PDB file of C-alpha atoms in Angstrom:
ATOM      1  CA  MET A   1      56.579-139.930 -39.572  1.00  0.00           C
ATOM      2  CA  SER A   2      57.686-136.453 -40.694  1.00  0.00           C
ATOM      3  CA  THR A   3      56.049-133.099 -40.384  1.00  0.00           C
ATOM      4  CA  PRO A   4      57.445-130.307 -42.508  1.00  0.00           C
ATOM      5  CA  GLY A   5      59.570-127.880 -40.312  1.00  0.00           C
ATOM      6  CA  GLN A   6      59.621-130.126 -37.336  1.00  0.00           C
ATOM      7  CA  ALA A   7      61.933-132.988 -36.336  1.00  0.00           C
ATOM      8  CA  SER A   8      60.795-136.497 -37.554  1.00  0.00           C
ATOM      9  CA  VAL A   9      59.624-138.876 -34.898  1.00  0.00           C
ATOM     10  CA  CYS A  10      58.547-142.527 -34.705  1.00  0.00           C
ATOM     11  CA  PHE A  11      54.769-142.776 -34.980  1.00  0.00           C
ATOM     12  CA  SER A  12      54.594-145.703 -32.558  1.00  0.00           C
ATOM     13  CA  CYS A  13      57.070-144.744 -29.805  1.00  0.00           C
ATOM     14  CA  GLY A  14      57.720-140.998 -30.273  1.00  0.00           C
ATOM     15  CA  GLN A  15      61.539-141.369 -30.600  1.00  0.00           C
ATOM     16  CA  PRO A  16      63.463-139.126 -32.777  1.00  0.00           C
ATOM     17  CA  LEU A  17      64.335-140.513 -36.275  1.00  0.00           C
ATOM     18  CA  PRO A  18      67.580-140.146 -38.145  1.00  0.00           C
ATOM     19  CA  LEU A  19      67.355-137.797 -41.101  1.00  0.00           C
ATOM     20  CA  ASP A  20      67.941-140.576 -43.669  1.00  0.00           C
ATOM     21  CA  ALA A  21      65.137-142.574 -42.151  1.00  0.00           C
ATOM     22  CA  THR A  22      62.477-140.160 -43.332  1.00  0.00           C
ATOM     23  CA  ALA A  23      63.842-139.870 -47.029  1.00  0.00           C
ATOM     24  CA  LYS A  24      61.724-141.718 -49.513  1.00  0.00           C
ATOM     25  CA  ALA A  25      62.919-143.070 -52.841  1.00  0.00           C
ATOM     26  CA  PRO A  26      62.294-140.809 -55.737  1.00  0.00           C
ATOM     27  CA  GLY A  27      58.753-141.528 -57.114  1.00  0.00           C
ATOM     28  CA  SER A  28      57.464-143.516 -54.076  1.00  0.00           C
ATOM     29  CA  TYR A  29      54.844-140.795 -53.298  1.00  0.00           C
ATOM     30  CA  PRO A  30      53.384-138.026 -55.421  1.00  0.00           C
ATOM     31  CA  LEU A  31      54.604-134.553 -54.403  1.00  0.00           C
ATOM     32  CA  THR A  32      52.860-131.360 -53.840  1.00  0.00           C
ATOM     33  CA  ASN A  33      54.945-128.342 -53.120  1.00  0.00           C
ATOM     34  CA  ASN A  34      57.838-130.914 -52.322  1.00  0.00           C
ATOM     35  CA  VAL A  35      55.745-132.469 -49.498  1.00  0.00           C
ATOM     36  CA  PRO A  36      54.929-136.130 -49.860  1.00  0.00           C
ATOM     37  CA  ILE A  37      51.438-137.194 -49.836  1.00  0.00           C
ATOM     38  CA  PRO A  38      50.815-140.905 -49.028  1.00  0.00           C
ATOM     39  CA  THR A  39      48.477-142.953 -51.190  1.00  0.00           C
ATOM     40  CA  PRO A  40      45.256-143.675 -49.142  1.00  0.00           C
ATOM     41  CA  PRO A  41      44.911-147.234 -47.979  1.00  0.00           C
ATOM     42  CA  PRO A  42      42.232-149.420 -49.801  1.00  0.00           C
ATOM     43  CA  ASN A  43      38.700-149.251 -48.712  1.00  0.00           C
ATOM     44  CA  PRO A  44      38.221-151.979 -46.102  1.00  0.00           C
ATOM     45  CA  TYR A  45      34.378-152.116 -46.653  1.00  0.00           C
ATOM     46  CA  GLY A  46      34.339-153.113 -50.206  1.00  0.00           C
ATOM     47  CA  VAL A  47      36.111-152.821 -53.452  1.00  0.00           C
ATOM     48  CA  THR A  48      35.194-149.743 -55.654  1.00  0.00           C
ATOM     49  CA  GLY A  49      33.380-151.008 -58.545  1.00  0.00           C
ATOM     50  CA  ALA A  50      32.160-154.336 -57.137  1.00  0.00           C
ATOM     51  CA  PRO A  51      29.124-155.788 -58.535  1.00  0.00           C
ATOM     52  CA  GLN A  52      26.084-154.391 -56.768  1.00  0.00           C
ATOM     53  CA  ALA A  53      22.280-154.344 -56.819  1.00  0.00           C
ATOM     54  CA  PHE A  54      19.857-151.716 -55.732  1.00  0.00           C
ATOM     55  CA  ILE A  55      16.163-152.233 -54.295  1.00  0.00           C
ATOM     56  CA  LEU A  56      14.160-149.191 -54.679  1.00  0.00           C
ATOM     57  CA  THR A  57      10.879-148.143 -53.245  1.00  0.00           C
ATOM     58  CA  SER A  58       9.253-144.662 -53.485  1.00  0.00           C
ATOM     59  CA  SER A  59       8.262-144.514 -49.549  1.00  0.00           C
ATOM     60  CA  LEU A  60      11.294-146.081 -48.030  1.00  0.00           C
ATOM     61  CA  GLY A  61      14.168-145.104 -50.427  1.00  0.00           C
ATOM     62  CA  THR A  62      16.892-146.946 -52.024  1.00  0.00           C
ATOM     63  CA  PHE A  63      19.001-149.847 -50.542  1.00  0.00           C
ATOM     64  CA  ARG A  64      22.266-151.318 -51.930  1.00  0.00           C
ATOM     65  CA  VAL A  65      23.519-154.798 -51.852  1.00  0.00           C
ATOM     66  CA  VAL A  66      27.193-155.224 -52.651  1.00  0.00           C
ATOM     67  CA  ALA A  67      28.957-158.485 -53.760  1.00  0.00           C
ATOM     68  CA  GLY A  68      31.037-160.150 -51.077  1.00  0.00           C
ATOM     69  CA  GLY A  69      28.601-160.440 -48.248  1.00  0.00           C
ATOM     70  CA  GLU A  70      24.992-161.250 -47.322  1.00  0.00           C
ATOM     71  CA  VAL A  71      22.408-158.450 -46.208  1.00  0.00           C
ATOM     72  CA  LEU A  72      19.505-159.323 -43.846  1.00  0.00           C
ATOM     73  CA  VAL A  73      16.128-157.714 -44.537  1.00  0.00           C
ATOM     74  CA  GLY A  74      13.534-157.521 -41.757  1.00  0.00           C
ATOM     75  CA  ARG A  75      11.887-155.786 -38.818  1.00  0.00           C
ATOM     76  CA  ASP A  76      14.790-156.293 -36.421  1.00  0.00           C
ATOM     77  CA  PRO A  77      17.119-153.148 -36.505  1.00  0.00           C
ATOM     78  CA  ALA A  78      19.778-155.068 -34.437  1.00  0.00           C
ATOM     79  CA  ARG A  79      20.231-157.680 -37.094  1.00  0.00           C
ATOM     80  CA  CYS A  80      18.904-156.265 -40.443  1.00  0.00           C
ATOM     81  CA  ALA A  81      20.827-153.693 -42.497  1.00  0.00           C
ATOM     82  CA  ILE A  82      17.681-153.262 -44.487  1.00  0.00           C
ATOM     83  CA  HIS A  83      15.119-152.290 -41.679  1.00  0.00           C
ATOM     84  CA  LEU A  84      11.483-152.451 -42.515  1.00  0.00           C
ATOM     85  CA  THR A  85       8.996-151.478 -39.780  1.00  0.00           C
ATOM     86  CA  GLU A  86       5.857-152.939 -41.396  1.00  0.00           C
ATOM     87  CA  PRO A  87       4.336-155.519 -38.913  1.00  0.00           C
ATOM     88  CA  ARG A  88       3.696-158.065 -41.546  1.00  0.00           C
ATOM     89  CA  VAL A  89       7.465-158.272 -42.135  1.00  0.00           C
ATOM     90  CA  SER A  90       9.343-160.825 -39.986  1.00  0.00           C
ATOM     91  CA  GLY A  91      12.043-160.067 -37.604  1.00  0.00           C
ATOM     92  CA  VAL A  92      14.653-161.529 -40.154  1.00  0.00           C
ATOM     93  CA  HIS A  93      12.559-161.828 -43.267  1.00  0.00           C
ATOM     94  CA  ALA A  94      15.098-162.616 -46.039  1.00  0.00           C
ATOM     95  CA  THR A  95      18.745-162.663 -46.864  1.00  0.00           C
ATOM     96  CA  MET A  96      20.119-161.062 -50.086  1.00  0.00           C
ATOM     97  CA  LYS A  97      23.426-161.477 -51.765  1.00  0.00           C
ATOM     98  CA  VAL A  98      25.112-160.504 -55.241  1.00  0.00           C
ATOM     99  CA  GLU A  99      27.122-163.019 -57.013  1.00  0.00           C
ATOM    100  CA  ASN A 100      28.500-162.419 -60.635  1.00  0.00           C
ATOM    101  CA  GLY A 101      26.475-159.348 -60.860  1.00  0.00           C
ATOM    102  CA  VAL A 102      23.213-161.174 -60.106  1.00  0.00           C
ATOM    103  CA  LEU A 103      20.882-160.488 -57.071  1.00  0.00           C
ATOM    104  CA  PHE A 104      19.739-163.387 -55.089  1.00  0.00           C
ATOM    105  CA  VAL A 105      17.237-163.443 -52.366  1.00  0.00           C
ATOM    106  CA  ARG A 106      16.430-166.257 -49.664  1.00  0.00           C
ATOM    107  CA  ASP A 107      13.122-166.339 -47.720  1.00  0.00           C
ATOM    108  CA  GLU A 108      14.073-166.977 -44.014  1.00  0.00           C
ATOM    109  CA  LYS A 109      10.908-168.874 -43.320  1.00  0.00           C
ATOM    110  CA  SER A 110       8.990-165.603 -43.043  1.00  0.00           C
ATOM    111  CA  ASN A 111       5.205-165.727 -42.455  1.00  0.00           C
ATOM    112  CA  ASN A 112       4.266-163.490 -45.366  1.00  0.00           C
ATOM    113  CA  GLY A 113       6.837-164.571 -47.856  1.00  0.00           C
ATOM    114  CA  VAL A 114       9.336-163.262 -50.380  1.00  0.00           C
ATOM    115  CA  TRP A 115       7.735-162.518 -53.827  1.00  0.00           C
ATOM    116  CA  ILE A 116       9.547-162.025 -57.281  1.00  0.00           C
ATOM    117  CA  ASN A 117       7.189-160.759 -60.034  1.00  0.00           C
ATOM    118  CA  GLY A 118       4.290-161.893 -58.254  1.00  0.00           C
ATOM    119  CA  GLU A 119       5.484-165.580 -57.458  1.00  0.00           C
ATOM    120  CA  ARG A 120       6.292-166.669 -54.051  1.00  0.00           C
ATOM    121  CA  THR A 121       9.696-168.101 -53.419  1.00  0.00           C
ATOM    122  CA  ALA A 122      10.417-171.333 -51.744  1.00  0.00           C
ATOM    123  CA  ALA A 123      11.447-170.695 -48.224  1.00  0.00           C
ATOM    124  CA  GLY A 124      15.235-171.526 -47.449  1.00  0.00           C
ATOM    125  CA  ALA A 125      16.248-171.694 -50.990  1.00  0.00           C
ATOM    126  CA  TRP A 126      18.199-168.799 -52.951  1.00  0.00           C
ATOM    127  CA  ALA A 127      16.157-167.381 -55.873  1.00  0.00           C
ATOM    128  CA  GLU A 128      17.618-165.377 -58.500  1.00  0.00           C
ATOM    129  CA  VAL A 129      16.091-161.816 -58.982  1.00  0.00           C
ATOM    130  CA  PRO A 130      16.226-160.465 -62.486  1.00  0.00           C
ATOM    131  CA  LYS A 131      16.997-156.907 -63.157  1.00  0.00           C
ATOM    132  CA  ASN A 132      13.868-154.470 -63.089  1.00  0.00           C
ATOM    133  CA  ALA A 133      11.884-157.131 -61.256  1.00  0.00           C
ATOM    134  CA  SER A 134       9.345-156.535 -58.657  1.00  0.00           C
ATOM    135  CA  LEU A 135      10.604-157.788 -55.254  1.00  0.00           C
ATOM    136  CA  ARG A 136       8.223-157.873 -52.169  1.00  0.00           C
ATOM    137  CA  PHE A 137       8.964-158.569 -48.646  1.00  0.00           C
ATOM    138  CA  GLY A 138       5.459-159.313 -47.185  1.00  0.00           C
ATOM    139  CA  PRO A 139       3.387-156.291 -48.237  1.00  0.00           C
ATOM    140  CA  ILE A 140       6.621-153.969 -48.940  1.00  0.00           C
ATOM    141  CA  GLN A 141       7.143-153.685 -52.625  1.00  0.00           C
ATOM    142  CA  PHE A 142      10.563-152.919 -54.308  1.00  0.00           C
ATOM    143  CA  THR A 143      11.924-152.690 -57.769  1.00  0.00           C
ATOM    144  CA  VAL A 144      15.493-154.138 -58.492  1.00  0.00           C
ATOM    145  CA  ALA A 145      18.238-152.381 -60.455  1.00  0.00           C
ATOM    146  CA  THR A 146      21.885-153.565 -60.909  1.00  0.00           C
ATOM    147  CA  GLY A 147      24.986-151.453 -61.341  1.00  0.00           C
TER     148      GLY A 147
END
């Protein structure tokens, strides 16, 4: 690791490095005032531009679901990324995921159901949620958008 104007040292152990160890091949980093700027590492929490969906409500705001994982919806704040405080929403009410740019939802055997455009979904089965659909967890109403 090098700091302009100071001796270069090993980042791990702190030992001094020989001068040639800090030299980089031309073009390996972009330069600003002859000081190399390393390229930032990739985002470990998701790929930029990954398929995603949004569920929106006027009273609670907007929530995002990104491809590559599942998001729990419910009243239990320790387990659910989408935390709803409504008492008629189960602790873990539903699971959502995005696959190939399409939002899917699964009712986790909730008492008051998951509803898509006014129709209740089957508990335990993945259901496709169309863009601009009305999505309801118990009495909490959302609108779906994909991006």
